[in-house]
Amino acid sequence: LVRDTTVTALRINNGYNNTIQNSIITENVDGIDASGANINNLNIINNQIYANSGIGANVANGLQINLWGNGIETNAVAGIVAYDIQALNIEGGYCERNGAVGYTFTSPETLSIKDDIILLSGGKTLSLTPSQNVSGCRIAGVSFTAYGSGDVPSPGLSIDCHIFATAADNLIVEN
């Protein structure tokens, strides 16, 4: 159990062949942040990641990132944010009511997103690090529930969806 931290509960800045498994990660700022340089073969398996004030799982800059059987729920910003990854696999999980506040983007237009899973890439879309692509992504057997409809800012666009990708190659969504 990792609870009530004033920062990210678990952070991996650089690493190979790591596994986070059978944990409860709740009431932190962000749950898991594995977005450093060279995050390769990371397995996030059978965790409960919920009620964090930021992102449930932020994964980036990696090769072979696997999220299997996780319950990711009521994280205020987003359930999963993923960018600059080759071979991202999300399977057999449960995502509910993440992104209560949503993101607001201002380049080039205002874009509010309320979302359970956000795959972010393609340059200036998000003000984290410039990202290139999510390549070889598979999402299978995941149960999603909608957060609800959002207000449309003016001028702008509102997207209430389960999966949003600005740039993805070989994206597979099944079951």
mmCIF file of C-alpha atoms in Angstrom:
data_model
loop_
_atom_site.group_PDB
_atom_site.id
_atom_site.type_symbol
_atom_site.label_atom_id
_atom_site.label_comp_id
_atom_site.label_asym_id
_atom_site.label_seq_id
_atom_site.Cartn_x
_atom_site.Cartn_y
_atom_site.Cartn_z
ATOM 1 C CA LEU A 1 0.000 0.000 0.000
ATOM 2 C CA VAL A 2 1.387 3.401 -1.044
ATOM 3 C CA ARG A 3 -0.873 6.155 0.229
ATOM 4 C CA ASP A 4 -0.971 9.858 1.045
ATOM 5 C CA THR A 5 2.324 10.945 -0.493
ATOM 6 C CA THR A 6 2.714 14.596 -1.478
ATOM 7 C CA VAL A 7 4.426 13.576 -4.723
ATOM 8 C CA THR A 8 4.311 10.619 -7.098
ATOM 9 C CA ALA A 9 3.904 7.322 -5.251
ATOM 10 C CA LEU A 10 6.262 5.249 -7.457
ATOM 11 C CA ARG A 11 8.702 6.767 -9.956
ATOM 12 C CA ILE A 12 11.016 4.993 -12.402
ATOM 13 C CA ASN A 13 13.352 7.364 -14.221
ATOM 14 C CA ASN A 14 15.406 4.789 -16.145
ATOM 15 C CA GLY A 15 15.228 1.045 -16.032
ATOM 16 C CA TYR A 16 14.868 -2.343 -17.600
ATOM 17 C CA ASN A 17 12.759 -5.398 -16.685
ATOM 18 C CA ASN A 18 10.845 -3.860 -13.779
ATOM 19 C CA THR A 19 7.515 -5.065 -12.388
ATOM 20 C CA ILE A 20 4.989 -3.287 -10.165
ATOM 21 C CA GLN A 21 2.512 -5.927 -9.055
ATOM 22 C CA ASN A 22 -0.334 -6.511 -6.561
ATOM 23 C CA SER A 23 -0.111 -3.034 -5.035
ATOM 24 C CA ILE A 24 -2.649 -0.482 -3.884
ATOM 25 C CA ILE A 25 -1.663 3.030 -4.920
ATOM 26 C CA THR A 26 -4.114 5.640 -3.684
ATOM 27 C CA GLU A 27 -4.523 9.237 -2.554
ATOM 28 C CA ASN A 28 -1.162 10.440 -3.891
ATOM 29 C CA VAL A 29 -0.437 13.195 -6.392
ATOM 30 C CA ASP A 30 0.356 10.756 -9.238
ATOM 31 C CA GLY A 31 0.251 6.996 -8.829
ATOM 32 C CA ILE A 32 3.017 5.638 -11.084
ATOM 33 C CA ASP A 33 5.366 7.781 -13.159
ATOM 34 C CA ALA A 34 7.595 5.767 -15.472
ATOM 35 C CA SER A 35 8.367 8.499 -17.975
ATOM 36 C CA GLY A 36 12.119 8.965 -17.679
ATOM 37 C CA ALA A 37 14.611 7.960 -20.341
ATOM 38 C CA ASN A 38 14.705 4.345 -21.533
ATOM 39 C CA ILE A 39 11.872 2.625 -19.704
ATOM 40 C CA ASN A 40 12.064 -0.842 -21.237
ATOM 41 C CA ASN A 41 10.025 -3.954 -20.457
ATOM 42 C CA LEU A 42 7.970 -2.455 -17.640
ATOM 43 C CA ASN A 43 5.149 -4.618 -16.282
ATOM 44 C CA ILE A 44 2.352 -3.030 -14.243
ATOM 45 C CA ILE A 45 0.215 -6.004 -13.172
ATOM 46 C CA ASN A 46 -2.890 -6.473 -10.966
ATOM 47 C CA ASN A 47 -2.658 -3.160 -9.124
ATOM 48 C CA GLN A 48 -5.414 -0.951 -7.766
ATOM 49 C CA ILE A 49 -4.539 2.619 -8.759
ATOM 50 C CA TYR A 50 -7.251 4.988 -7.611
ATOM 51 C CA ALA A 51 -8.193 8.356 -6.102
ATOM 52 C CA ASN A 52 -4.912 10.080 -6.959
ATOM 53 C CA SER A 53 -5.125 13.841 -7.523
ATOM 54 C CA GLY A 54 -3.138 13.593 -10.782
ATOM 55 C CA ILE A 55 -2.507 10.706 -13.196
ATOM 56 C CA GLY A 56 -2.937 7.053 -12.270
ATOM 57 C CA ALA A 57 -0.117 5.757 -14.493
ATOM 58 C CA ASN A 58 2.109 7.988 -16.631
ATOM 59 C CA VAL A 59 4.282 5.854 -18.938
ATOM 60 C CA ALA A 60 6.599 7.203 -21.624
ATOM 61 C CA ASN A 61 9.890 6.932 -23.458
ATOM 62 C CA GLY A 62 9.870 3.183 -23.457
ATOM 63 C CA LEU A 63 9.795 -0.090 -25.241
ATOM 64 C CA GLN A 64 7.429 -2.911 -24.251
ATOM 65 C CA ILE A 65 5.224 -1.389 -21.557
ATOM 66 C CA ASN A 66 2.547 -3.784 -20.248
ATOM 67 C CA LEU A 67 -0.440 -2.848 -18.086
ATOM 68 C CA TRP A 68 -2.365 -6.033 -17.275
ATOM 69 C CA GLY A 69 -5.343 -6.544 -14.992
ATOM 70 C CA ASN A 70 -5.177 -3.183 -13.237
ATOM 71 C CA GLY A 71 -8.115 -1.384 -11.660
ATOM 72 C CA ILE A 72 -7.592 2.289 -12.482
ATOM 73 C CA GLU A 73 -10.313 4.475 -11.060
ATOM 74 C CA THR A 74 -11.150 8.069 -10.070
ATOM 75 C CA ASN A 75 -7.741 9.588 -10.790
ATOM 76 C CA ALA A 76 -8.411 13.295 -11.180
ATOM 77 C CA VAL A 77 -6.379 14.058 -14.322
ATOM 78 C CA ALA A 78 -6.348 10.737 -16.221
ATOM 79 C CA GLY A 79 -6.192 6.997 -15.715
ATOM 80 C CA ILE A 80 -3.292 6.320 -18.081
ATOM 81 C CA VAL A 81 -1.184 8.770 -20.047
ATOM 82 C CA ALA A 82 1.187 7.145 -22.544
ATOM 83 C CA TYR A 83 3.525 8.704 -25.103
ATOM 84 C CA ASP A 84 6.755 7.960 -26.980
ATOM 85 C CA ILE A 85 6.318 4.208 -26.565
ATOM 86 C CA GLN A 86 6.882 1.257 -28.862
ATOM 87 C CA ALA A 87 4.791 -1.796 -27.968
ATOM 88 C CA LEU A 88 2.279 -0.650 -25.371
ATOM 89 C CA ASN A 89 -0.082 -3.407 -24.169
ATOM 90 C CA ILE A 90 -3.102 -2.687 -21.983
ATOM 91 C CA GLU A 91 -5.096 -5.809 -21.253
ATOM 92 C CA GLY A 92 -7.755 -7.166 -18.907
ATOM 93 C CA GLY A 93 -8.136 -4.045 -16.803
ATOM 94 C CA TYR A 94 -10.873 -1.854 -15.469
ATOM 95 C CA CYS A 95 -10.993 1.923 -15.927
ATOM 96 C CA GLU A 96 -13.699 4.058 -14.401
ATOM 97 C CA ARG A 97 -14.278 7.753 -13.811
ATOM 98 C CA ASN A 98 -10.760 8.977 -14.500
ATOM 99 C CA GLY A 99 -10.119 12.500 -15.713
ATOM 100 C CA ALA A 100 -12.822 14.277 -13.758
ATOM 101 C CA VAL A 101 -11.241 17.615 -14.589
ATOM 102 C CA GLY A 102 -9.841 16.694 -17.985
ATOM 103 C CA TYR A 103 -6.970 18.348 -19.832
ATOM 104 C CA THR A 104 -7.052 21.771 -21.391
ATOM 105 C CA PHE A 105 -4.816 22.352 -24.414
ATOM 106 C CA THR A 106 -4.305 25.688 -26.128
ATOM 107 C CA SER A 107 -2.237 24.787 -29.181
ATOM 108 C CA PRO A 108 -3.734 25.536 -31.621
ATOM 109 C CA GLU A 109 -7.304 25.462 -30.277
ATOM 110 C CA THR A 110 -8.731 24.748 -26.844
ATOM 111 C CA LEU A 111 -9.358 21.070 -26.301
ATOM 112 C CA SER A 112 -10.916 19.582 -23.185
ATOM 113 C CA ILE A 113 -10.745 15.838 -22.755
ATOM 114 C CA LYS A 114 -12.501 13.716 -20.190
ATOM 115 C CA ASP A 115 -11.069 10.313 -20.661
ATOM 116 C CA ASP A 116 -10.255 6.969 -19.158
ATOM 117 C CA ILE A 117 -7.191 6.230 -21.266
ATOM 118 C CA ILE A 118 -5.214 8.888 -23.083
ATOM 119 C CA LEU A 119 -2.470 7.977 -25.534
ATOM 120 C CA LEU A 120 -0.633 11.209 -26.173
ATOM 121 C CA SER A 121 1.914 11.880 -28.846
ATOM 122 C CA GLY A 122 2.663 14.043 -31.816
ATOM 123 C CA GLY A 123 4.670 17.075 -30.826
ATOM 124 C CA LYS A 124 3.068 20.002 -29.025
ATOM 125 C CA THR A 125 -0.177 18.320 -28.028
ATOM 126 C CA LEU A 126 0.760 18.107 -24.364
ATOM 127 C CA SER A 127 3.072 20.431 -22.484
ATOM 128 C CA LEU A 128 5.082 17.617 -20.912
ATOM 129 C CA THR A 129 7.948 16.529 -23.178
ATOM 130 C CA PRO A 130 7.639 16.738 -26.955
ATOM 131 C CA SER A 131 6.499 13.340 -28.047
ATOM 132 C CA GLN A 132 6.672 11.450 -31.272
ATOM 133 C CA ASN A 133 4.453 8.411 -31.411
ATOM 134 C CA VAL A 134 2.777 5.476 -29.774
ATOM 135 C CA SER A 135 3.605 2.532 -32.000
ATOM 136 C CA GLY A 136 2.328 -1.018 -31.771
ATOM 137 C CA CYS A 137 -0.366 -0.380 -29.148
ATOM 138 C CA ARG A 138 -2.847 -3.109 -28.161
ATOM 139 C CA ILE A 139 -5.812 -2.575 -25.858
ATOM 140 C CA ALA A 140 -7.800 -5.770 -25.240
ATOM 141 C CA GLY A 141 -10.431 -7.002 -22.818
ATOM 142 C CA VAL A 142 -10.603 -3.753 -20.860
ATOM 143 C CA SER A 143 -13.850 -2.656 -19.232
ATOM 144 C CA PHE A 144 -14.491 1.081 -19.542
ATOM 145 C CA THR A 145 -17.224 3.228 -18.059
ATOM 146 C CA ALA A 146 -17.929 6.716 -19.290
ATOM 147 C CA TYR A 147 -17.299 9.709 -17.079
ATOM 148 C CA GLY A 148 -20.058 11.734 -18.669
ATOM 149 C CA SER A 149 -20.399 14.531 -21.133
ATOM 150 C CA GLY A 150 -18.339 17.673 -20.814
ATOM 151 C CA ASP A 151 -18.877 21.326 -21.543
ATOM 152 C CA VAL A 152 -17.637 22.635 -24.858
ATOM 153 C CA PRO A 153 -15.375 25.657 -24.335
ATOM 154 C CA SER A 154 -15.671 28.465 -26.826
ATOM 155 C CA PRO A 155 -13.854 28.329 -29.150
ATOM 156 C CA GLY A 156 -12.824 24.750 -28.763
ATOM 157 C CA LEU A 157 -13.656 21.116 -28.773
ATOM 158 C CA SER A 158 -14.716 18.641 -26.126
ATOM 159 C CA ILE A 159 -14.014 14.923 -26.401
ATOM 160 C CA ASP A 160 -15.516 12.503 -23.945
ATOM 161 C CA CYS A 161 -14.183 9.157 -25.018
ATOM 162 C CA HIS A 162 -12.477 6.060 -23.759
ATOM 163 C CA ILE A 163 -9.477 6.130 -26.046
ATOM 164 C CA PHE A 164 -8.001 9.251 -27.576
ATOM 165 C CA ALA A 165 -4.811 9.253 -29.628
ATOM 166 C CA THR A 166 -3.275 12.136 -31.525
ATOM 167 C CA ALA A 167 -0.766 9.883 -33.285
ATOM 168 C CA ALA A 168 -0.735 6.105 -33.066
ATOM 169 C CA ASP A 169 0.635 3.468 -35.419
ATOM 170 C CA ASN A 170 -0.672 -0.101 -35.411
ATOM 171 C CA LEU A 171 -3.329 0.580 -32.775
ATOM 172 C CA ILE A 172 -5.439 -2.480 -31.959
ATOM 173 C CA VAL A 173 -8.543 -2.234 -29.778
ATOM 174 C CA GLU A 174 -10.425 -5.495 -29.212
ATOM 175 C CA ASN A 175 -12.916 -7.119 -26.844
#
